[in-house]
Tab-separated table of C-alpha atoms and ligand atoms in Angstrom:
chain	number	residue	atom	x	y	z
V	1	UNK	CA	32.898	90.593	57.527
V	2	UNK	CA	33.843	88.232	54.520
V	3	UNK	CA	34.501	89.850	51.558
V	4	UNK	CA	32.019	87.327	49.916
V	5	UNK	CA	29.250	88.211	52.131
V	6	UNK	CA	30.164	91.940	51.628
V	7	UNK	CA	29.289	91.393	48.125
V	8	UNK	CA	26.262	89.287	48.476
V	9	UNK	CA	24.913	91.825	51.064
V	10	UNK	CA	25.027	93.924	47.949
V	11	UNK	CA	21.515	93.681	46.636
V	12	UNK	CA	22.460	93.361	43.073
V	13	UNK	CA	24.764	90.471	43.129
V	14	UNK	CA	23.658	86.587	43.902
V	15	UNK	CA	26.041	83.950	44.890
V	16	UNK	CA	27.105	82.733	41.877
V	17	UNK	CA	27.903	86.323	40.684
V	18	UNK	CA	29.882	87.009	43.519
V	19	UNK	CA	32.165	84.281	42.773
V	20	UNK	CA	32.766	84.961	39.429
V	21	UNK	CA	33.194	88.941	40.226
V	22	UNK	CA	36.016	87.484	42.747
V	23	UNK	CA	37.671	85.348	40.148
V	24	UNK	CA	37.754	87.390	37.489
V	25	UNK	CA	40.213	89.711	39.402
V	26	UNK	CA	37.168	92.812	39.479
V	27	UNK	CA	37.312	93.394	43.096
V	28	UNK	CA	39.842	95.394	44.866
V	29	UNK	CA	40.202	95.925	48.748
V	30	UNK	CA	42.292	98.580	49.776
V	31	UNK	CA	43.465	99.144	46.310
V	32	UNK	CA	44.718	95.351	45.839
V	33	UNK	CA	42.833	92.971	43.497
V	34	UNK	CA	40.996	90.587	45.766
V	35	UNK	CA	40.344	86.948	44.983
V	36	UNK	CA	40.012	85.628	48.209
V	37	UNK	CA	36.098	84.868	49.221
V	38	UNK	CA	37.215	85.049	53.195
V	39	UNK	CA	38.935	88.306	53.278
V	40	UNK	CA	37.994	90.012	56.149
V	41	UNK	CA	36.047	93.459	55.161
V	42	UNK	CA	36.032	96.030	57.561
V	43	UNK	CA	34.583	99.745	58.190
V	44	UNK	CA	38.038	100.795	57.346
V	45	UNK	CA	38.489	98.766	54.032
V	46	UNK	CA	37.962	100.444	50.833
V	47	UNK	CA	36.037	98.113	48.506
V	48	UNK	CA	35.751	98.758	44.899
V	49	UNK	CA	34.897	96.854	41.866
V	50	UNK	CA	35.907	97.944	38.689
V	51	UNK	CA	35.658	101.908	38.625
V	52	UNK	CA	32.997	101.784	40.893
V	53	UNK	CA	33.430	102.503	44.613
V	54	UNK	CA	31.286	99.885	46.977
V	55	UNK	CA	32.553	101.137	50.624
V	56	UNK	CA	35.005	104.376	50.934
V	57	UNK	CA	35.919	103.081	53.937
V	58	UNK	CA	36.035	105.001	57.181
V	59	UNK	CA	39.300	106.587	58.066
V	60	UNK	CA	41.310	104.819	60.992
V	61	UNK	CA	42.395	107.210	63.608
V	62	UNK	CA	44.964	106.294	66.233
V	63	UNK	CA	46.348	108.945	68.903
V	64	UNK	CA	48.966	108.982	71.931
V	65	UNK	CA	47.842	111.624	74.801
V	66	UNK	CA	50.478	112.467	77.498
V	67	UNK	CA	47.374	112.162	79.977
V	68	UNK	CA	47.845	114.909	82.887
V	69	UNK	CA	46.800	113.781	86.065
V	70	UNK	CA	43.228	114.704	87.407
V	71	UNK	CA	41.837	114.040	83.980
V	72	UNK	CA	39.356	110.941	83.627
V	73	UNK	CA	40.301	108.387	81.416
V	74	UNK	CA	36.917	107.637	80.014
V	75	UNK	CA	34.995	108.528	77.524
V	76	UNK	CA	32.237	110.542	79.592
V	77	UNK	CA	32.004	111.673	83.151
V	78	UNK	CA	29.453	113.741	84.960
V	79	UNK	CA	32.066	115.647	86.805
V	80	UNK	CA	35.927	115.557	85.768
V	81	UNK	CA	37.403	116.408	82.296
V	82	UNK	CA	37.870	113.630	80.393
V	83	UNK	CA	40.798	112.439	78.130
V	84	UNK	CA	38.413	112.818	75.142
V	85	UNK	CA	37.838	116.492	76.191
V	86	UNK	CA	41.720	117.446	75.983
V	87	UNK	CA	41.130	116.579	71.703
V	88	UNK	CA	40.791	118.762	69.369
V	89	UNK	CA	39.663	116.422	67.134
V	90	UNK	CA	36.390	116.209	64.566
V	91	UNK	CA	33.678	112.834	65.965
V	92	UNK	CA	35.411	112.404	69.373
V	93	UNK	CA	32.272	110.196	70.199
V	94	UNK	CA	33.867	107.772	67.587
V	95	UNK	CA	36.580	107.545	69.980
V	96	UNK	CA	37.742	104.768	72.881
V	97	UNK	CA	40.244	104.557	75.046
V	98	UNK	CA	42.839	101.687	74.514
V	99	UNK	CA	43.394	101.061	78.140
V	100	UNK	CA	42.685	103.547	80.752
V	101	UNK	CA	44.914	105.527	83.849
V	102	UNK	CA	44.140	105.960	87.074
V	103	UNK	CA	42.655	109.899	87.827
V	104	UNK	CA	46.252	110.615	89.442
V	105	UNK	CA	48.071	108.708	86.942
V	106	UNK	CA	50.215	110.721	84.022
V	107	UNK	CA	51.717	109.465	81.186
V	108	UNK	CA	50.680	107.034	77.305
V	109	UNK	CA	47.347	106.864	77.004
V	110	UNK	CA	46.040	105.366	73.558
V	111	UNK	CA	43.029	106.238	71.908
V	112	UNK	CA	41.453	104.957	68.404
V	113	UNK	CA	37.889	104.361	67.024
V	114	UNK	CA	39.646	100.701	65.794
V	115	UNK	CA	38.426	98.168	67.982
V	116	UNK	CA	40.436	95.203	66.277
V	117	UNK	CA	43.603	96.643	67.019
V	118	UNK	CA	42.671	98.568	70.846
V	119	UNK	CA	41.672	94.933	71.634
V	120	UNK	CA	44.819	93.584	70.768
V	121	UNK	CA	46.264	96.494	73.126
V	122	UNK	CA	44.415	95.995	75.784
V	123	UNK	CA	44.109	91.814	75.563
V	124	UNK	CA	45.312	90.167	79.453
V	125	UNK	CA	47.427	87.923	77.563
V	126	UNK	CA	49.038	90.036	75.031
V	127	UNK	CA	52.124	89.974	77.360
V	128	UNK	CA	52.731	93.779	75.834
V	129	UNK	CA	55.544	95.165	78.629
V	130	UNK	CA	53.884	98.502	79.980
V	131	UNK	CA	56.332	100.681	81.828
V	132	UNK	CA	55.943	102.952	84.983
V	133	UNK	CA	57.491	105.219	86.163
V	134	UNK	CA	56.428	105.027	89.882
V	135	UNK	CA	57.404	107.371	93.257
V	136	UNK	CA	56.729	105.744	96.679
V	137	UNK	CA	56.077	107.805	99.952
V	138	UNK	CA	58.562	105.577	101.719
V	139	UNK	CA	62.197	103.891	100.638
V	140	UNK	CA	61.069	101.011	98.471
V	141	UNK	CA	62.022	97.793	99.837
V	142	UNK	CA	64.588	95.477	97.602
V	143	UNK	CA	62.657	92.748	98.151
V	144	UNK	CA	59.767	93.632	96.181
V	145	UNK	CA	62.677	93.298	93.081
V	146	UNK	CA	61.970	89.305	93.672
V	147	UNK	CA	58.765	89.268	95.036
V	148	UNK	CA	57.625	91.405	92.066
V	149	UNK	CA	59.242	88.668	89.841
V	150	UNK	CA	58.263	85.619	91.230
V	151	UNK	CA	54.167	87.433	91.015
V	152	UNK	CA	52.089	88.547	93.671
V	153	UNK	CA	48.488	86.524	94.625
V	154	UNK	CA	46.036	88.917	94.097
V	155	UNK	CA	43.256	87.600	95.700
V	156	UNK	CA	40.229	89.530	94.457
V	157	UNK	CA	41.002	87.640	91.228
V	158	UNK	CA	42.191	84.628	92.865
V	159	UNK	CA	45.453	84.939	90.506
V	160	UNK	CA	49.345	85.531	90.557
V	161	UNK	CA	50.053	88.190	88.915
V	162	UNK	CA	52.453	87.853	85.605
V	163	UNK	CA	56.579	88.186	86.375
V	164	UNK	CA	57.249	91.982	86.675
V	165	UNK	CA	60.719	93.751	86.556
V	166	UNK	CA	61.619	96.311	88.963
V	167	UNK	CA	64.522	98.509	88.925
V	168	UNK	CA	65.234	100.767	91.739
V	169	UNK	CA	66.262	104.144	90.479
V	170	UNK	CA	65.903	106.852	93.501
V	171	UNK	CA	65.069	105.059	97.423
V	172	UNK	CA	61.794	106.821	96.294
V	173	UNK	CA	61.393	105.852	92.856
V	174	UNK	CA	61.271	102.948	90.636
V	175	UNK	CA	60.555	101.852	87.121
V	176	UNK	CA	58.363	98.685	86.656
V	177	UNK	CA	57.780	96.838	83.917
V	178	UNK	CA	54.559	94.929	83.521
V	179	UNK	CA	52.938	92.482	81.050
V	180	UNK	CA	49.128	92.188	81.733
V	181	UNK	CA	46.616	95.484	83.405
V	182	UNK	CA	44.714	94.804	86.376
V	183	UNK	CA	42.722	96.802	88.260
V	184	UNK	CA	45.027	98.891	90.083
V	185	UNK	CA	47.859	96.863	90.041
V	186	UNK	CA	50.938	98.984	90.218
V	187	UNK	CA	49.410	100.751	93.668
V	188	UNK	CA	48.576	97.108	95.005
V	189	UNK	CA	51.962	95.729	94.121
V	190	UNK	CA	53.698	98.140	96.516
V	191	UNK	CA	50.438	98.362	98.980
V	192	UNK	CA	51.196	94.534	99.607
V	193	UNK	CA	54.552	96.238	100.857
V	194	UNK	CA	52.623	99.084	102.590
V	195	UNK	CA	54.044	101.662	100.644
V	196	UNK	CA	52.115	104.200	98.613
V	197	UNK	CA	51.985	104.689	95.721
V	198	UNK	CA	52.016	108.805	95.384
V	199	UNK	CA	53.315	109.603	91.683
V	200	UNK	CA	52.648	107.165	88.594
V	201	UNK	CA	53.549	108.218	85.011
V	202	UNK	CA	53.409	105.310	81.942
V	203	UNK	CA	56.151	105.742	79.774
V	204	UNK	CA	55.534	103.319	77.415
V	205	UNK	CA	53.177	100.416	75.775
V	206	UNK	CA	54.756	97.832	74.059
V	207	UNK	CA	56.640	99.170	71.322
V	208	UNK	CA	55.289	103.267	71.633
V	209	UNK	CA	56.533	105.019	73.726
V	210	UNK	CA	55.437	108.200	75.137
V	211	UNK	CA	56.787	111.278	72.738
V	212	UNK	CA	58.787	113.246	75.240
V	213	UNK	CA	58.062	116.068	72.876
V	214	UNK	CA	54.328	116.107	74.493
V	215	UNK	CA	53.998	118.334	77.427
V	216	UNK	CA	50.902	117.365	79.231
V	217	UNK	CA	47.669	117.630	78.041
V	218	UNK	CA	49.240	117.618	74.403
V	219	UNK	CA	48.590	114.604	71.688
V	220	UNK	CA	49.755	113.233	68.604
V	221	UNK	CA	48.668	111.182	65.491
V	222	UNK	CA	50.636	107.415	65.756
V	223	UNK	CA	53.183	106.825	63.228
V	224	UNK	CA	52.219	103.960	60.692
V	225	UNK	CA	55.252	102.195	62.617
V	226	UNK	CA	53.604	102.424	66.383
V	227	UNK	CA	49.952	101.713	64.993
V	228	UNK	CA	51.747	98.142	63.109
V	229	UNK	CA	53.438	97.235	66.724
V	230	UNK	CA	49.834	96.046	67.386
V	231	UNK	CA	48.479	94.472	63.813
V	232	UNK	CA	48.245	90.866	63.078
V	233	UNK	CA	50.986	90.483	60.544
C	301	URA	N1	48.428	100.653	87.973
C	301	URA	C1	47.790	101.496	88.809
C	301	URA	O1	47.710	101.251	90.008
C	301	URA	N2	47.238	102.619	88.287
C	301	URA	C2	47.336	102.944	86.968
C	301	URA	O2	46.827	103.991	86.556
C	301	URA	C3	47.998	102.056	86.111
C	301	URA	C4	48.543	100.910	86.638
């Protein structure tokens, strides 16, 4: 919300007030003097004018999981364990998931109660590289290494997908590099090459990578570094 509408929300100031509380220097978000009427106000921001506190502001959590396979990545589920269930955290219902695994799938799985900066995470078009590590049942075929970059028609969407990067570590096993999430996409890649798809770990999300300190199961607080990888600067 706009800082200036913050204030006016405020049922002691009209207008007029609000204006001159903003130029007179009174108002400070997040502990910087705040002149700016369109300043963007959020659950998170700390608002105070003078001495006097108007919003705390709620804290801003932000968490990597090294998601185990056979746990649900969602938020609830009637019959599996869910990602949310593996933290030992205070308000997990405050909690989303900033992109989601397959059940099978292992590996970075983010999770925050900001929705600004999952969105940015998660957006199609963020062109954020996501990288797999992925184990076929059968040799892996060089061709999908140009195939794979030239984009595959997906036609449930009716789209091609986004140039990928393969590398061919193992005849088995491969790492792929991807910029957009769809549904399934890393088992439908190599299904379009019938070849399964029978291990799938993420090692990384744009800039955070997954801690290799993290056994399964096991999570950690982001580093004020990984959370800024995804903040409008
Ligand atoms: N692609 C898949 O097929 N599954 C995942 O869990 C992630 C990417």
């Amino acid at each position: 919300m706009r800082l200036d509408r913050f204030l006016s929300n405020l049922p002691r100031f009209n207008r007029q007030e609000v204006r001159q509380l903003l130029t007179s220097g009174r108002v400070r978000v997040d502990s910087q003097v705040c002149r700016d009427s369109h300043s963007d106000v959020r659950v998170f921001s700390r608002v105070e004018l003078d001495a006097e506190v108007l919003q705390a502001g709620k804290a801003a959590r932000y968490f990597m999981l090294h998601k185990p396979p056979g746990v649900v990545s969602a938020t609830e589920h009637p019959e599996h364990r869910t990602v949310l269930d593996l933290l030992d955290e205070p308000d997990t219902h405050d909690l989303h998931l900033a992109g989601r695994l397959d059940l099978n799938t292992s590996g970075l799985l983010l999770i925050t109660n900001d929705g600004q900066w999952s969105r940015r995470v998660t957006a199609p078009t963020g062109k954020q590289p996501k990288v797999y590590l992925v184990d076929t049942e059968d040799p892996i075929d060089p061709a999908c290494i140009e195939v794979f970059a030239c984009g595959l028609y997906f036609r449930f969407e009716d789209l091609l997908t986004q140039p990928a990067e393969l590398q061919i570590l193992a005849p088995r096993q491969a790492r792929l590099t991807l910029y957009e999430g769809r549904y399934h996409q890393v088992k439908r890649m190599f299904g379009h090459f019938q070849n399964k798809v029978v291990g799938l770990h993420r090692l990384s999300v744009g800039a955070i990578q997954l801690d290799d300190r993290l056994s399964p199961g096991q999570y950690r607080t982001l580093a004020a570094e990984e959370i800024a990888g995804f903040e409008i600067n």
